[in-house]
JSON list of C-alpha atoms in Angstrom, two decimals:
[
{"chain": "B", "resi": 1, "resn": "UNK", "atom": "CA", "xyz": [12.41, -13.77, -6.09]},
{"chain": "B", "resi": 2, "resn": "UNK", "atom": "CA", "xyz": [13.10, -11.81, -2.72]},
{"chain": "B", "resi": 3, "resn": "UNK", "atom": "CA", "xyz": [11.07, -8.63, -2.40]},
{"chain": "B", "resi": 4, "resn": "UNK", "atom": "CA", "xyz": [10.73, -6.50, 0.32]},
{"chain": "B", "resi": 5, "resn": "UNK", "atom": "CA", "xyz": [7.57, -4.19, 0.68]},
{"chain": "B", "resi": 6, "resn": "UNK", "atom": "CA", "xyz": [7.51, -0.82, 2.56]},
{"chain": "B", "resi": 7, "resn": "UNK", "atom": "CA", "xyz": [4.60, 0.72, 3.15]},
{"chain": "B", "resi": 8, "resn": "UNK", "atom": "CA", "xyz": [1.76, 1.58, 5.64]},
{"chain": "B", "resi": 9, "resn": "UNK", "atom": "CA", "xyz": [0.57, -1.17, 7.91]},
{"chain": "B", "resi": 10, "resn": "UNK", "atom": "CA", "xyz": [-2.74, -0.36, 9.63]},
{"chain": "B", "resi": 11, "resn": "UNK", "atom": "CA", "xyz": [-6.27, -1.51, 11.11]},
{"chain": "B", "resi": 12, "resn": "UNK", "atom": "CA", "xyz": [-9.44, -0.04, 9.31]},
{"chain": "B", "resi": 13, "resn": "UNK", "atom": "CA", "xyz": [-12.42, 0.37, 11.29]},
{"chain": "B", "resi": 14, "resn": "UNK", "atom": "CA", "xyz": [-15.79, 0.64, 8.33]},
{"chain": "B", "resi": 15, "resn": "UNK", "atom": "CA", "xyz": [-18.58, 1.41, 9.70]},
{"chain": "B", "resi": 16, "resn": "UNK", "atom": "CA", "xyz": [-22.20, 1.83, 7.60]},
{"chain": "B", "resi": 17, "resn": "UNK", "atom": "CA", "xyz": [-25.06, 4.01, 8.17]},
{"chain": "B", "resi": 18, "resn": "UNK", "atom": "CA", "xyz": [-28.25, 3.27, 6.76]},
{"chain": "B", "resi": 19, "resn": "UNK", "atom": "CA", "xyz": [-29.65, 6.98, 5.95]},
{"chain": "B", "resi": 20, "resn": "UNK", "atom": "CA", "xyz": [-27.94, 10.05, 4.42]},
{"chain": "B", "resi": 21, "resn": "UNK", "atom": "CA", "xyz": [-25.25, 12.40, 5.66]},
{"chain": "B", "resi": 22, "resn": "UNK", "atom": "CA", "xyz": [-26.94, 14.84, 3.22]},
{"chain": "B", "resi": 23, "resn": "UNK", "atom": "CA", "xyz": [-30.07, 14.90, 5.61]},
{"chain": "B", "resi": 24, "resn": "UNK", "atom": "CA", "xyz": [-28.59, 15.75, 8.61]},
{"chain": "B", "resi": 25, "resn": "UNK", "atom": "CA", "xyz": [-26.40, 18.73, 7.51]},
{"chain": "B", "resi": 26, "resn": "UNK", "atom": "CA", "xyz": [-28.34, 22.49, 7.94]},
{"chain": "B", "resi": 27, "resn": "UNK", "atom": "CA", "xyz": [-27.04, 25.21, 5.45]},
{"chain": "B", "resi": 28, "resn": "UNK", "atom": "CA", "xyz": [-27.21, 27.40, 7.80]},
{"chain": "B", "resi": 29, "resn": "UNK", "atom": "CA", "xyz": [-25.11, 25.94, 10.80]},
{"chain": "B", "resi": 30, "resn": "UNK", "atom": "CA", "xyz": [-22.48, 24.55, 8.59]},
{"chain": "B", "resi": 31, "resn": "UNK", "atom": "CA", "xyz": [-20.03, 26.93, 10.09]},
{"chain": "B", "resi": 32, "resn": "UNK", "atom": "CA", "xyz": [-20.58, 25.28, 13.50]},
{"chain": "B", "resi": 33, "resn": "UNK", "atom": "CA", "xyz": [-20.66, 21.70, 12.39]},
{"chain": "B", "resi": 34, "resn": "UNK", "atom": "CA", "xyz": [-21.28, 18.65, 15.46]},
{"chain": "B", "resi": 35, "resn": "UNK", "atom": "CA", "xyz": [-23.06, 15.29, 13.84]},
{"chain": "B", "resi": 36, "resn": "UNK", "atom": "CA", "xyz": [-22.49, 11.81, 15.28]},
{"chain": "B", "resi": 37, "resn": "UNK", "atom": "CA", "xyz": [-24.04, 9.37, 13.33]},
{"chain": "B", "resi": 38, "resn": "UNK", "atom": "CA", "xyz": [-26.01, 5.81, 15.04]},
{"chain": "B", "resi": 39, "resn": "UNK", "atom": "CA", "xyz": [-24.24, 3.30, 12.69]},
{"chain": "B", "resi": 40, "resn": "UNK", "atom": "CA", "xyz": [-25.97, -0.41, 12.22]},
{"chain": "B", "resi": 41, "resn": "UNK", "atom": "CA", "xyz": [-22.57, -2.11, 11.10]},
{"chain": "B", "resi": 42, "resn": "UNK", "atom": "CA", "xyz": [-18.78, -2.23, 11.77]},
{"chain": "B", "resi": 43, "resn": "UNK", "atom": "CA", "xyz": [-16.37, -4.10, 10.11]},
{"chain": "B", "resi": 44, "resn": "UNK", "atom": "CA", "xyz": [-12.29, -4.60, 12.04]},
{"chain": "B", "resi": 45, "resn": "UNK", "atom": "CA", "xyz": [-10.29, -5.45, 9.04]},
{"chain": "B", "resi": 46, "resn": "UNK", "atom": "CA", "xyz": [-6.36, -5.80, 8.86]},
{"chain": "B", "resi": 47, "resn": "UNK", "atom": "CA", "xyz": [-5.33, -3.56, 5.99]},
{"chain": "B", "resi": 48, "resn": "UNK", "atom": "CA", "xyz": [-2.15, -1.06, 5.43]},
{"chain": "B", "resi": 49, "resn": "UNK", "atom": "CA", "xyz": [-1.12, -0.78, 2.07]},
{"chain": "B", "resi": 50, "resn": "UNK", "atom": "CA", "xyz": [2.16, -3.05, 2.39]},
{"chain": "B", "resi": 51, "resn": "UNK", "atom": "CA", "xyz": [0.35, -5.01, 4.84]},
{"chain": "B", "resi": 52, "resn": "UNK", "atom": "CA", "xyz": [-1.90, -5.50, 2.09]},
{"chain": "B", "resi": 53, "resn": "UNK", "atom": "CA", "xyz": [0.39, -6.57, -0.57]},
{"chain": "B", "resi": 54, "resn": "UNK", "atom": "CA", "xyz": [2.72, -8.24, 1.63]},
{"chain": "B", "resi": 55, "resn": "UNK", "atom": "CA", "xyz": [0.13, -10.68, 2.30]},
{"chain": "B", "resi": 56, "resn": "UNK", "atom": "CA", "xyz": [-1.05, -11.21, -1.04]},
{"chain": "B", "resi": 57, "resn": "UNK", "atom": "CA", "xyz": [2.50, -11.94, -2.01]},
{"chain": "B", "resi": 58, "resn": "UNK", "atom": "CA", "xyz": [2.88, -14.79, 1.17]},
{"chain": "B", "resi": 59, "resn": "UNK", "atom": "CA", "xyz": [-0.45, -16.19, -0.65]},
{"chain": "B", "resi": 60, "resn": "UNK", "atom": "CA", "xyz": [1.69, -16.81, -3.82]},
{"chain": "B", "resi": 61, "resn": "UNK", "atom": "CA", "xyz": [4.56, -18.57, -1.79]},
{"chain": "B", "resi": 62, "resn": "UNK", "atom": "CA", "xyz": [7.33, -15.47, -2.22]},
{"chain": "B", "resi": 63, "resn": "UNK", "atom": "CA", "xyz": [8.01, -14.93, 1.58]},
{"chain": "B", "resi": 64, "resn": "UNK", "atom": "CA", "xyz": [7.47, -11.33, 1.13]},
{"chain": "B", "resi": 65, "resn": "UNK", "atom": "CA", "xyz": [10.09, -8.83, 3.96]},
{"chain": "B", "resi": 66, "resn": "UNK", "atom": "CA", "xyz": [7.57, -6.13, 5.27]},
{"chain": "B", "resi": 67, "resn": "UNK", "atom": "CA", "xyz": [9.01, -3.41, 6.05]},
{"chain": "B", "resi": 68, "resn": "UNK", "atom": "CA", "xyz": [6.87, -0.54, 8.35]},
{"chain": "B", "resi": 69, "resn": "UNK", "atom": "CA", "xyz": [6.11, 1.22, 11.50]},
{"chain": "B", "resi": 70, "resn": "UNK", "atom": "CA", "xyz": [3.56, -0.15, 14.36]},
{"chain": "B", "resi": 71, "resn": "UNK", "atom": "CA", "xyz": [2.66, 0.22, 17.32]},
{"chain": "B", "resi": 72, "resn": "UNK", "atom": "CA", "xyz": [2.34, -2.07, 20.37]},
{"chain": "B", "resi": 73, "resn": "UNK", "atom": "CA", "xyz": [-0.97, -3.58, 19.24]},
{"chain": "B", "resi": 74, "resn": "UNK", "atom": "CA", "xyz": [0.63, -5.08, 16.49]},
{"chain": "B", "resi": 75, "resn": "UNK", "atom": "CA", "xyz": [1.08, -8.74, 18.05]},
{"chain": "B", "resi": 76, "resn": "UNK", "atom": "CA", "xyz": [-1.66, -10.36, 16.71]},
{"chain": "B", "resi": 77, "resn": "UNK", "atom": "CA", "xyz": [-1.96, -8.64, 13.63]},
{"chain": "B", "resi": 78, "resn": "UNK", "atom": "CA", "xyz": [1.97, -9.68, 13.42]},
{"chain": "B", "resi": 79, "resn": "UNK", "atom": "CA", "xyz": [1.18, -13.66, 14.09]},
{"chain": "B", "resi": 80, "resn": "UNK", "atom": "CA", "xyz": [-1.65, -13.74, 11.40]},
{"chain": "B", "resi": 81, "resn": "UNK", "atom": "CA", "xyz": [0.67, -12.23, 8.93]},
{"chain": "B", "resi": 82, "resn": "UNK", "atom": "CA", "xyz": [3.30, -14.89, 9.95]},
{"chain": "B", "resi": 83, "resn": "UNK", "atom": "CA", "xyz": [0.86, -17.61, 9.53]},
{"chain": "B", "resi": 84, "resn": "UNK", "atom": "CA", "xyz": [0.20, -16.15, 5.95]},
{"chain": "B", "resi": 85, "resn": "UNK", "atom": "CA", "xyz": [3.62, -16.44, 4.70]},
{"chain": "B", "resi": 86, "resn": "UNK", "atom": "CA", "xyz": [5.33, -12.69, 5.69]},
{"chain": "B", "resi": 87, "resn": "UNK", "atom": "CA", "xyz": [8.46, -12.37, 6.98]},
{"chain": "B", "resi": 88, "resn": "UNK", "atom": "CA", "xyz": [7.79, -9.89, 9.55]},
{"chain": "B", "resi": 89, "resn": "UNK", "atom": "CA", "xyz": [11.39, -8.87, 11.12]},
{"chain": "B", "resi": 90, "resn": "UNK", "atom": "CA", "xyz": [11.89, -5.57, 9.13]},
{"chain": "B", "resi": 91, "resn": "UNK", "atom": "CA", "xyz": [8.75, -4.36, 10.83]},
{"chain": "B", "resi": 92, "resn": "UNK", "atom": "CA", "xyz": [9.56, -1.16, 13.56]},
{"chain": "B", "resi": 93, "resn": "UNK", "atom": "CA", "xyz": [7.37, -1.06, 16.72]},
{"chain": "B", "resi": 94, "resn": "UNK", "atom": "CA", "xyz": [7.04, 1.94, 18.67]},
{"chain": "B", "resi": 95, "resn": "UNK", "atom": "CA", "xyz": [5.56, 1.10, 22.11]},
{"chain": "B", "resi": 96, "resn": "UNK", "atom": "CA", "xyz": [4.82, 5.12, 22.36]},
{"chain": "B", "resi": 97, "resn": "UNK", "atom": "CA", "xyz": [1.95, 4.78, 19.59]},
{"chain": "B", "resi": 98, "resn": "UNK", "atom": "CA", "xyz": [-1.04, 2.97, 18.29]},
{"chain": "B", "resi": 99, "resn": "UNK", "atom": "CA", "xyz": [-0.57, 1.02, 15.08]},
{"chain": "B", "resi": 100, "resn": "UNK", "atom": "CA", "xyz": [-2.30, 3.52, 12.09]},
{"chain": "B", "resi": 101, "resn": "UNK", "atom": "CA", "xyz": [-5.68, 3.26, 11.60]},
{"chain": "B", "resi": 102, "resn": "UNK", "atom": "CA", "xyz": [-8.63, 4.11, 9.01]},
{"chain": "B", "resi": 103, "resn": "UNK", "atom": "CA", "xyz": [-11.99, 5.12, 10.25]},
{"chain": "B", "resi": 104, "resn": "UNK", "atom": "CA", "xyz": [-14.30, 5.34, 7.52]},
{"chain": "B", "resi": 105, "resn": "UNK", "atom": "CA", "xyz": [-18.56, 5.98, 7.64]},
{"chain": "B", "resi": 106, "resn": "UNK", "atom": "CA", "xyz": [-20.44, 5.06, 4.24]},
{"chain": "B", "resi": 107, "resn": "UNK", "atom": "CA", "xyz": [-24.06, 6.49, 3.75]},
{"chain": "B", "resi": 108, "resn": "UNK", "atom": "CA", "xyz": [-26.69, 4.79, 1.85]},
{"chain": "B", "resi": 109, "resn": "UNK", "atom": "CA", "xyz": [-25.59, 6.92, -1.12]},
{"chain": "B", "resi": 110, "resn": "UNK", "atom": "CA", "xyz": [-22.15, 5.94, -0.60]},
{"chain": "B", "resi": 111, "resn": "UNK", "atom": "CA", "xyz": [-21.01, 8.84, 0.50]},
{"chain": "B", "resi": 112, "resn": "UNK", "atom": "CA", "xyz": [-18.02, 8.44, 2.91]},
{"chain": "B", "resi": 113, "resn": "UNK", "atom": "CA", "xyz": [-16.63, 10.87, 5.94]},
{"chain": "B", "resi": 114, "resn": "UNK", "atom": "CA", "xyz": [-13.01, 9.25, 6.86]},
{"chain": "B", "resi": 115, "resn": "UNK", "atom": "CA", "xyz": [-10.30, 9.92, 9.09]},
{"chain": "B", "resi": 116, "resn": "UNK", "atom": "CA", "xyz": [-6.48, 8.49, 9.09]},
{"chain": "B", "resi": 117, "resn": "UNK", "atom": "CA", "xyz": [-4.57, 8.72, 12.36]},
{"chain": "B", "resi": 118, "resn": "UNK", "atom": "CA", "xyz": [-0.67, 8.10, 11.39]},
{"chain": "B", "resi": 119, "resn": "UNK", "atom": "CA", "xyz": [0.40, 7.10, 14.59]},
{"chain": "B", "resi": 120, "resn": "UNK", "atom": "CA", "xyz": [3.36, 4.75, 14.74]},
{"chain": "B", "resi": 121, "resn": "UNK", "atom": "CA", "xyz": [3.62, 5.11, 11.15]},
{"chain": "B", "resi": 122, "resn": "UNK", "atom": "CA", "xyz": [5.33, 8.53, 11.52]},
{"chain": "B", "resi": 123, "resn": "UNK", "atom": "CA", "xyz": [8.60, 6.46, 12.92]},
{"chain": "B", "resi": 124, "resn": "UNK", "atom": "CA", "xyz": [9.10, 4.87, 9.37]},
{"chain": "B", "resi": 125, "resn": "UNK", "atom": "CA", "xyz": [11.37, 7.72, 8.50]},
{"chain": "B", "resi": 126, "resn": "UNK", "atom": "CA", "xyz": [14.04, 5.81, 11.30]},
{"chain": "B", "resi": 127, "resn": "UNK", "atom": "CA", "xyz": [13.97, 2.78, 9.52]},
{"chain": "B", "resi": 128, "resn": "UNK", "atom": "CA", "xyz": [17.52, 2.42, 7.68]},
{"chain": "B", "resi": 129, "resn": "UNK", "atom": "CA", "xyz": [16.99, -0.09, 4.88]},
{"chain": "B", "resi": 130, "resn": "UNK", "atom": "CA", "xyz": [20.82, -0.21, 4.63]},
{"chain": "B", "resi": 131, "resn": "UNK", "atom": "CA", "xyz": [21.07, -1.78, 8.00]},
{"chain": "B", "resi": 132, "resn": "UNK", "atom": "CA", "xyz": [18.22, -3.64, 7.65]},
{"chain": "B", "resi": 133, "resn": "UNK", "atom": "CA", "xyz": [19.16, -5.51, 3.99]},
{"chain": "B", "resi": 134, "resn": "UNK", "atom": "CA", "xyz": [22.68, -6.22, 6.11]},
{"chain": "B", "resi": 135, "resn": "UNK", "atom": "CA", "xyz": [20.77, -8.40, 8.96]},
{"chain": "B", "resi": 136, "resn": "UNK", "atom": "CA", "xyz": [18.16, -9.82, 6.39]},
{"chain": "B", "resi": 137, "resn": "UNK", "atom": "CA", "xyz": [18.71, -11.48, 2.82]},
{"chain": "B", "resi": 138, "resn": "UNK", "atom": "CA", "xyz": [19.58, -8.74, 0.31]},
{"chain": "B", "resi": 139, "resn": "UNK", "atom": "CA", "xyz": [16.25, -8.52, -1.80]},
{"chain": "B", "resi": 140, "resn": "UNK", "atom": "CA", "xyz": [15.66, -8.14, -5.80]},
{"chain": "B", "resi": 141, "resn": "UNK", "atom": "CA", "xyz": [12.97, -5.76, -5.41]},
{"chain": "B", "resi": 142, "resn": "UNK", "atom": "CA", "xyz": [12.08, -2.97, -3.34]},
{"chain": "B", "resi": 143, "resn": "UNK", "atom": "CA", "xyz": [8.39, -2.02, -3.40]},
{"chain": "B", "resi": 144, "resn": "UNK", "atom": "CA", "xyz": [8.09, 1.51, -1.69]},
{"chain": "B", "resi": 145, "resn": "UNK", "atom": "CA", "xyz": [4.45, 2.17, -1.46]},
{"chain": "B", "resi": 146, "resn": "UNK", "atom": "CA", "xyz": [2.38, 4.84, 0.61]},
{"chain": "B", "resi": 147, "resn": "UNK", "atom": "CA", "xyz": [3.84, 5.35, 3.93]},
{"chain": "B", "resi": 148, "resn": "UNK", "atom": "CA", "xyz": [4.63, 8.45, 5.92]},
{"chain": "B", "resi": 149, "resn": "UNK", "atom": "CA", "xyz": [6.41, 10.64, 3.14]},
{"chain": "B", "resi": 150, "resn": "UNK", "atom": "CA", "xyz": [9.84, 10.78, 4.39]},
{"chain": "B", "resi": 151, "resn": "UNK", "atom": "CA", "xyz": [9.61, 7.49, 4.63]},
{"chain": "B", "resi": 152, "resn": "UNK", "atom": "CA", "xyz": [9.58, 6.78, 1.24]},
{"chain": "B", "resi": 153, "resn": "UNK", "atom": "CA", "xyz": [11.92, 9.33, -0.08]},
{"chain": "B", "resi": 154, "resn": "UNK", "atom": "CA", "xyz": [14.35, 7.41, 2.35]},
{"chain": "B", "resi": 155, "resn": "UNK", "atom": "CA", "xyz": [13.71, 4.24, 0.95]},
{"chain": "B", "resi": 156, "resn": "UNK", "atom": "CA", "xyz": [14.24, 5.01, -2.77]},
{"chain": "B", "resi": 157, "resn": "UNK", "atom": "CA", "xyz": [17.33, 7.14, -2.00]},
{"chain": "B", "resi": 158, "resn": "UNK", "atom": "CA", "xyz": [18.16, 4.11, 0.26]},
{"chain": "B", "resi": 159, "resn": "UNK", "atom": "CA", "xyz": [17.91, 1.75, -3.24]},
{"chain": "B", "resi": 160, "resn": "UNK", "atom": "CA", "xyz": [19.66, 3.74, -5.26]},
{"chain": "B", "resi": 161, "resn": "UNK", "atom": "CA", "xyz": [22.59, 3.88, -3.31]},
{"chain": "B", "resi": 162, "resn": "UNK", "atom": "CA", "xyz": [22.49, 0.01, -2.70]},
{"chain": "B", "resi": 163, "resn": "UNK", "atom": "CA", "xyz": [21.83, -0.55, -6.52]},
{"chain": "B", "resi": 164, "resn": "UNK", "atom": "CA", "xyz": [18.70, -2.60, -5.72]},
{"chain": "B", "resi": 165, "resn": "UNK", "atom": "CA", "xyz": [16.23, -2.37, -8.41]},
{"chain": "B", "resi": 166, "resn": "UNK", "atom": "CA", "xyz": [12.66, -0.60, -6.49]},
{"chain": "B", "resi": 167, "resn": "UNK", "atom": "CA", "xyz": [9.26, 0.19, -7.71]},
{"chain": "B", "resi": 168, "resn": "UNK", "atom": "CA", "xyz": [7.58, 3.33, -6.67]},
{"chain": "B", "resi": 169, "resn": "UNK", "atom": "CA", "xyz": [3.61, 3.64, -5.99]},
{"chain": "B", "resi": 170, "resn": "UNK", "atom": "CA", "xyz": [3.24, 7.37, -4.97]},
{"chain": "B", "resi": 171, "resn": "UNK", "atom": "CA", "xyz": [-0.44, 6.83, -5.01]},
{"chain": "B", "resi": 172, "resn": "UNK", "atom": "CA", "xyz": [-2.39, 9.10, -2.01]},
{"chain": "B", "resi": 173, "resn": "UNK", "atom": "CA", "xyz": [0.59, 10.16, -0.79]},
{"chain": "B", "resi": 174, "resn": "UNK", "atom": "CA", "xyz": [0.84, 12.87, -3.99]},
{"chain": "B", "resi": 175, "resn": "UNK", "atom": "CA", "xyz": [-1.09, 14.98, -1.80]},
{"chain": "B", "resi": 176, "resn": "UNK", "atom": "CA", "xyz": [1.57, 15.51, 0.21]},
{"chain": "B", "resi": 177, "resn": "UNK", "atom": "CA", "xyz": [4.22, 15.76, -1.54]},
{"chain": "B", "resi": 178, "resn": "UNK", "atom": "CA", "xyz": [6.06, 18.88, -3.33]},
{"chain": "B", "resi": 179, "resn": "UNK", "atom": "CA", "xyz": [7.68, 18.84, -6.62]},
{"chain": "B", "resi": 180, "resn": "UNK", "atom": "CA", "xyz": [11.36, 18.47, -5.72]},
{"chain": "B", "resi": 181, "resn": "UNK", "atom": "CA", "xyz": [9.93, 15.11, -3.62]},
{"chain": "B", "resi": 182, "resn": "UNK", "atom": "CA", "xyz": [8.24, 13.98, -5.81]},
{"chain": "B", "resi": 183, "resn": "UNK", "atom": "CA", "xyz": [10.92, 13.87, -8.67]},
{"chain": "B", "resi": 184, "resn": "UNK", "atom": "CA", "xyz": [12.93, 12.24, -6.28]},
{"chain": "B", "resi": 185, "resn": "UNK", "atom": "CA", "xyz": [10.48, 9.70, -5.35]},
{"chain": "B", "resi": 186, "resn": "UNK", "atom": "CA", "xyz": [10.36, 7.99, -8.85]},
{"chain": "B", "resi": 187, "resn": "UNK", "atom": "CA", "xyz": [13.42, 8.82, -10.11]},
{"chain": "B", "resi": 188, "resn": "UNK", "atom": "CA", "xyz": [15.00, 5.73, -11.29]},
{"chain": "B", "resi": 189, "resn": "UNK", "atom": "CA", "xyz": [12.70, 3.57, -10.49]},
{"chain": "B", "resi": 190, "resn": "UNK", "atom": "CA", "xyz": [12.32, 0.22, -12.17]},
{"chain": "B", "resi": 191, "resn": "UNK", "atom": "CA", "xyz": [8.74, 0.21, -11.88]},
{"chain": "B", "resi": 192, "resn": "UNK", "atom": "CA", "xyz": [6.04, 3.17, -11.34]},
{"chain": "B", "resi": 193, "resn": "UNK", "atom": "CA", "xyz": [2.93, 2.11, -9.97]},
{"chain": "B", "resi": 194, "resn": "UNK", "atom": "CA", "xyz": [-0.35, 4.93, -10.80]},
{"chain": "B", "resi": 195, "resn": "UNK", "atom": "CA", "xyz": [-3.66, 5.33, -12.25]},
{"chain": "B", "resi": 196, "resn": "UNK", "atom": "CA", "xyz": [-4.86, 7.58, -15.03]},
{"chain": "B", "resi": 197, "resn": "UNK", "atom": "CA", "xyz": [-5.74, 10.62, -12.71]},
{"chain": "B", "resi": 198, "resn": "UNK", "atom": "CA", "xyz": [-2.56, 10.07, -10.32]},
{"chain": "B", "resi": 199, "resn": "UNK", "atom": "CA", "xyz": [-0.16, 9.76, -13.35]},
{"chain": "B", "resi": 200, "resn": "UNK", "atom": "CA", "xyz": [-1.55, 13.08, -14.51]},
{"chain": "B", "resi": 201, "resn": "UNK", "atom": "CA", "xyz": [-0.95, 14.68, -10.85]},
{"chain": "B", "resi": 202, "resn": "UNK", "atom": "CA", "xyz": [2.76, 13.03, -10.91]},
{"chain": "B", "resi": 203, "resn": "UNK", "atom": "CA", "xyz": [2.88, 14.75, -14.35]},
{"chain": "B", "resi": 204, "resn": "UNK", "atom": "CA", "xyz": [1.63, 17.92, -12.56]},
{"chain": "B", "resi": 205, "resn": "UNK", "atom": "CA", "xyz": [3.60, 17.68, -9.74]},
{"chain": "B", "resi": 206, "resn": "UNK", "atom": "CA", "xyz": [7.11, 17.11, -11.46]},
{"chain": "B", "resi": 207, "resn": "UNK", "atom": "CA", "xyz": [6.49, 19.85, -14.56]},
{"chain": "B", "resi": 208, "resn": "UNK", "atom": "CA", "xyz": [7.64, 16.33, -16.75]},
{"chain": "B", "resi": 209, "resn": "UNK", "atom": "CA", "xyz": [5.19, 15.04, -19.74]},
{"chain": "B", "resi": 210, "resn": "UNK", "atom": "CA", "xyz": [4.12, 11.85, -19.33]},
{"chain": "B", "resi": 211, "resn": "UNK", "atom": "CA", "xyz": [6.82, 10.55, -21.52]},
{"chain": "B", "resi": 212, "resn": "UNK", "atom": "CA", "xyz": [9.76, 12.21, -19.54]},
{"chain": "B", "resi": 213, "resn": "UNK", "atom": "CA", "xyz": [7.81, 10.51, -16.77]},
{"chain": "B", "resi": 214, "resn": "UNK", "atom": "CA", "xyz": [8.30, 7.21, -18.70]},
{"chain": "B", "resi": 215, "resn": "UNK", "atom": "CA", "xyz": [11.87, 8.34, -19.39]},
{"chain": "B", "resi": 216, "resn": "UNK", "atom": "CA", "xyz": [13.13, 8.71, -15.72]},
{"chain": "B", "resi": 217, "resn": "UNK", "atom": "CA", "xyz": [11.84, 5.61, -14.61]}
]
């Protein structure tokens, strides 16, 4: 089975500090907030959700398409995904932006302060799956997960009009998207990928029940 993933592809940069952000913030100055925080561990790790699932896919021997936006300091992030079984080639690089990346802190209480720059994931809206399924083996499943939000709504309007079969994973990406986009994120899918609380946001977000939910996809 051919399936192509679309999705974010990013580095996360975790980082640990060993007392409590709860200790170092004053009532009274909250207005005029400045911490930096002496961390005693940082972890580089390759993640992006369709980088993510891409590769676990390659693990099972399905030669997995990813499809996503980069930047330049993608090449050996690229080769080790290569090595892992993912075919690479519908990945976009834009040489005008850093690859996304996730910056997280966690406190001893687990308490987390994060930050998400997009970067060369805001060129995934360019990608034309249409083209892209023309140059590359047409695949049997589309897997549009979070990604920059036009993105995706181009992807599953891209499926439907090629009659591929996709599955949509909203997930995080809920936050920012409107009703109308939303309905038109999952409608028709073949598969809707949530959790308990984000099925009741979709649900939310889309004035449907849960079983009109069921019924549009």
């Amino acid at each position: 089975m051919r399936i192509a993933v679309t999705g974010s592809i990013a580095t996360d940069h975790l980082m640990v500090f060993p007392g409590r952000f709860a200790d170092q913030l004053l009532p009274d100055r909250l207005a005029h907030l400045s911490l930096s925080f002496l961390v005693d561990d940082l972890e580089v790790r390759r993640g992006g959700v369709a980088a993510n699932i891409a590769f676990g896919l390659g693990g099972l021997g399905l030669s997995p398409l990813l499809v996503g936006a980069v930047g330049a300091d993608f090449a050996e992030y690229e080769v080790w995904l290569k090595e892992h079984g993912v075919d690479t080639s519908g990945v976009r690089v834009c040489a005008q932006r850093q690859t996304a990346r996730f910056v997280c802190i966690t406190d001893q209480d687990a308490n987390q302060i994060a930050a998400f720059y997009a970067g060369a994931m805001a060129t995934a809206r360019d990608i034309d799956l249409a083209a892209l399924f023309t140059a590359t083996h047409r695949p049997d499943l589309v897997l549009v997960s979070p990604d920059d939000p036009e993105a995706m709504l181009r992807h599953t309007a891209a499926c439907r009009a090629l009659d591929i079969p996709f599955a949509a994973d909203p997930s995080q990406q809920l936050a920012r998207l409107d009703g109308e986009q939303t309905r038109a994120l999952v409608q028709g899918a073949t598969y809707l990928f949530t959790n308990a609380y984000e099925a009741a946001l979709l649900a939310e977000r889309t004035g449907w029940s849960h079983q009109q939910v069921l019924d549009r996809v």
